[in-house]
Short mmCIF file of C-alpha atoms in Angstrom, two decimals:
data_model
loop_
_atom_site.label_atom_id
_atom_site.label_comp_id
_atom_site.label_asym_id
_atom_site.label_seq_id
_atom_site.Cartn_x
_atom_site.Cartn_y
_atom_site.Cartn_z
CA UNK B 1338 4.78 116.88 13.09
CA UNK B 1339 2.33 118.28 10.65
CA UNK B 1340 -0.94 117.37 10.80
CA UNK B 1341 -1.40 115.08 7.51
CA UNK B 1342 1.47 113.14 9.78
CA UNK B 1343 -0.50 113.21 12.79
CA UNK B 1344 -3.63 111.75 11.28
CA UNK B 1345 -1.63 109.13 9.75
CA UNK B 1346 -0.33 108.55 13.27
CA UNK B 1347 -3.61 107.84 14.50
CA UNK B 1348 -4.86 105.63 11.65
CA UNK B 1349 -2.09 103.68 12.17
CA UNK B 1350 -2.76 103.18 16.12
CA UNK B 1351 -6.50 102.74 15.06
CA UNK B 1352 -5.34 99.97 12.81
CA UNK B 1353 -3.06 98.28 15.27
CA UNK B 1354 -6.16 98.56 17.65
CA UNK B 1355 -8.41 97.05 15.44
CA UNK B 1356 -6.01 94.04 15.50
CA UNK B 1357 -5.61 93.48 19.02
CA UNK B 1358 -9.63 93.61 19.49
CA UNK B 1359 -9.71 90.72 17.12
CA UNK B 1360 -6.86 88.88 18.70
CA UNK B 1361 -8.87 89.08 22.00
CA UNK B 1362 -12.33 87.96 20.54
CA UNK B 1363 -10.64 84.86 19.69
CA UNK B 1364 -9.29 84.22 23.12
CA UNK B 1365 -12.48 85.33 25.11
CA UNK B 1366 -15.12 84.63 22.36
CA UNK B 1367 -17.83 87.23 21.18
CA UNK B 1368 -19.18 88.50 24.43
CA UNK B 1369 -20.80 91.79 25.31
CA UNK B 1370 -17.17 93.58 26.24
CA UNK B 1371 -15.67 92.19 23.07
CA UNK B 1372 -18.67 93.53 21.03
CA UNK B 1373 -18.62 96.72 22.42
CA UNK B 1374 -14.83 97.35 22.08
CA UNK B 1375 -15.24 96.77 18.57
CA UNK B 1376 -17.95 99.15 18.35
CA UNK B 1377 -16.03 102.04 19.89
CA UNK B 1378 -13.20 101.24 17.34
CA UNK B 1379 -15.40 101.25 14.27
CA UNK B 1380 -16.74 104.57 15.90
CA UNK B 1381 -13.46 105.70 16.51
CA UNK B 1382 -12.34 104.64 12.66
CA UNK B 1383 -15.31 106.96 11.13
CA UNK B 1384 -14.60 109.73 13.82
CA UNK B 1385 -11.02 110.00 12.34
CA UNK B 1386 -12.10 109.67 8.87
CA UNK B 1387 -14.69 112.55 9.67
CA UNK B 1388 -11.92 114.72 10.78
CA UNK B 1389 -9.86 113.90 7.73
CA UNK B 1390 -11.79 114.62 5.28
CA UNK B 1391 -12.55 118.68 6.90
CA UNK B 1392 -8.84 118.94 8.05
CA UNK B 1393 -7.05 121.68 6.23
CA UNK B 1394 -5.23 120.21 2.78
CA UNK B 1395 -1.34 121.02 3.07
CA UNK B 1396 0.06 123.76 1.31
CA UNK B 1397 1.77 122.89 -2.08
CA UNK B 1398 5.56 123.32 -2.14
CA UNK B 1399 6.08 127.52 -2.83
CA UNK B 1400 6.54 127.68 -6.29
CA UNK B 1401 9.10 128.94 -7.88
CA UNK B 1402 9.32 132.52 -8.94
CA UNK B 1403 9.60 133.15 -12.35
CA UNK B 1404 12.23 134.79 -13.97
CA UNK B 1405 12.42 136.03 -17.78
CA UNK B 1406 15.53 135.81 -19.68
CA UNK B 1407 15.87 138.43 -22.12
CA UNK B 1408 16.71 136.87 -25.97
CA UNK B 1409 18.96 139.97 -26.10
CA UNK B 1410 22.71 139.75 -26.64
CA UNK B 1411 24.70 139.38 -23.56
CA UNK B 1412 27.29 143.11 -23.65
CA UNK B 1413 30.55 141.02 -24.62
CA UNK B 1414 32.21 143.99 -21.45
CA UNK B 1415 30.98 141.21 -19.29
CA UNK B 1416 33.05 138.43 -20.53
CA UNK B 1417 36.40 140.17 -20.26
CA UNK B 1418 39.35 138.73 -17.76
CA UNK B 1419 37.16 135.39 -17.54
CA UNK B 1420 38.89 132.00 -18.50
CA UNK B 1421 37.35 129.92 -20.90
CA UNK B 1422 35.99 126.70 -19.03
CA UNK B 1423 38.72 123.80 -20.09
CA UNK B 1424 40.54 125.70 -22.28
CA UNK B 1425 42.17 128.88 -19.93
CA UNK B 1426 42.64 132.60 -20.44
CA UNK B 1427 42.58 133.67 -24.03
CA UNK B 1428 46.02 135.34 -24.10
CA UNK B 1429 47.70 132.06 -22.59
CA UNK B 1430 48.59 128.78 -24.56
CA UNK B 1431 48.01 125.58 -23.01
CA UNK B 1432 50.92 123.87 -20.78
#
């Protein structure tokens, strides 16, 4: 997995943590524990976002290379013994 994937990963399981914390305040209530785990998420939430934002960017797809097509005539010796596409060899007629 690449990286970019990785820290999507983790913001996912961040989210999904984030959830369960609240589930659990509203079976135990808002005690000191319950506090505190949110906390740590929201700590762990701007620790990832910290890391995302000095993580290297992905390279761009390679480009392409360029090639120049000369305007020139194509020498017609090129062309010879070659079928014409949908119609067939010159010197044949059609069945």
């Amino acid at each position: 997995m690449s990286l970019h994937d990785e820290l999507t990963v983790a913001q996912r399981c961040l989210d999904d943590l984030a959830r369960c914390v609240s589930r659990l305040e509203q079976h135990v209530g808002s005690g000191l524990e319950i506090r505190r785990m949110r906390s740590d998420t929201e700590h762990l939430r701007e620790s990832l976002s910290l890391l995302r934002a000095t993580a290297p960017r992905q390279p761009g797809a390679p480009r392409a290379e360029m090639v120049t097509i000369s305007d020139q005539p194509y020498d017609p010796g090129l062309w010879t013994d070659v079928d014409d596409e949908g119609l067939g060899a010159r010197d044949r007629h059609a069945p």
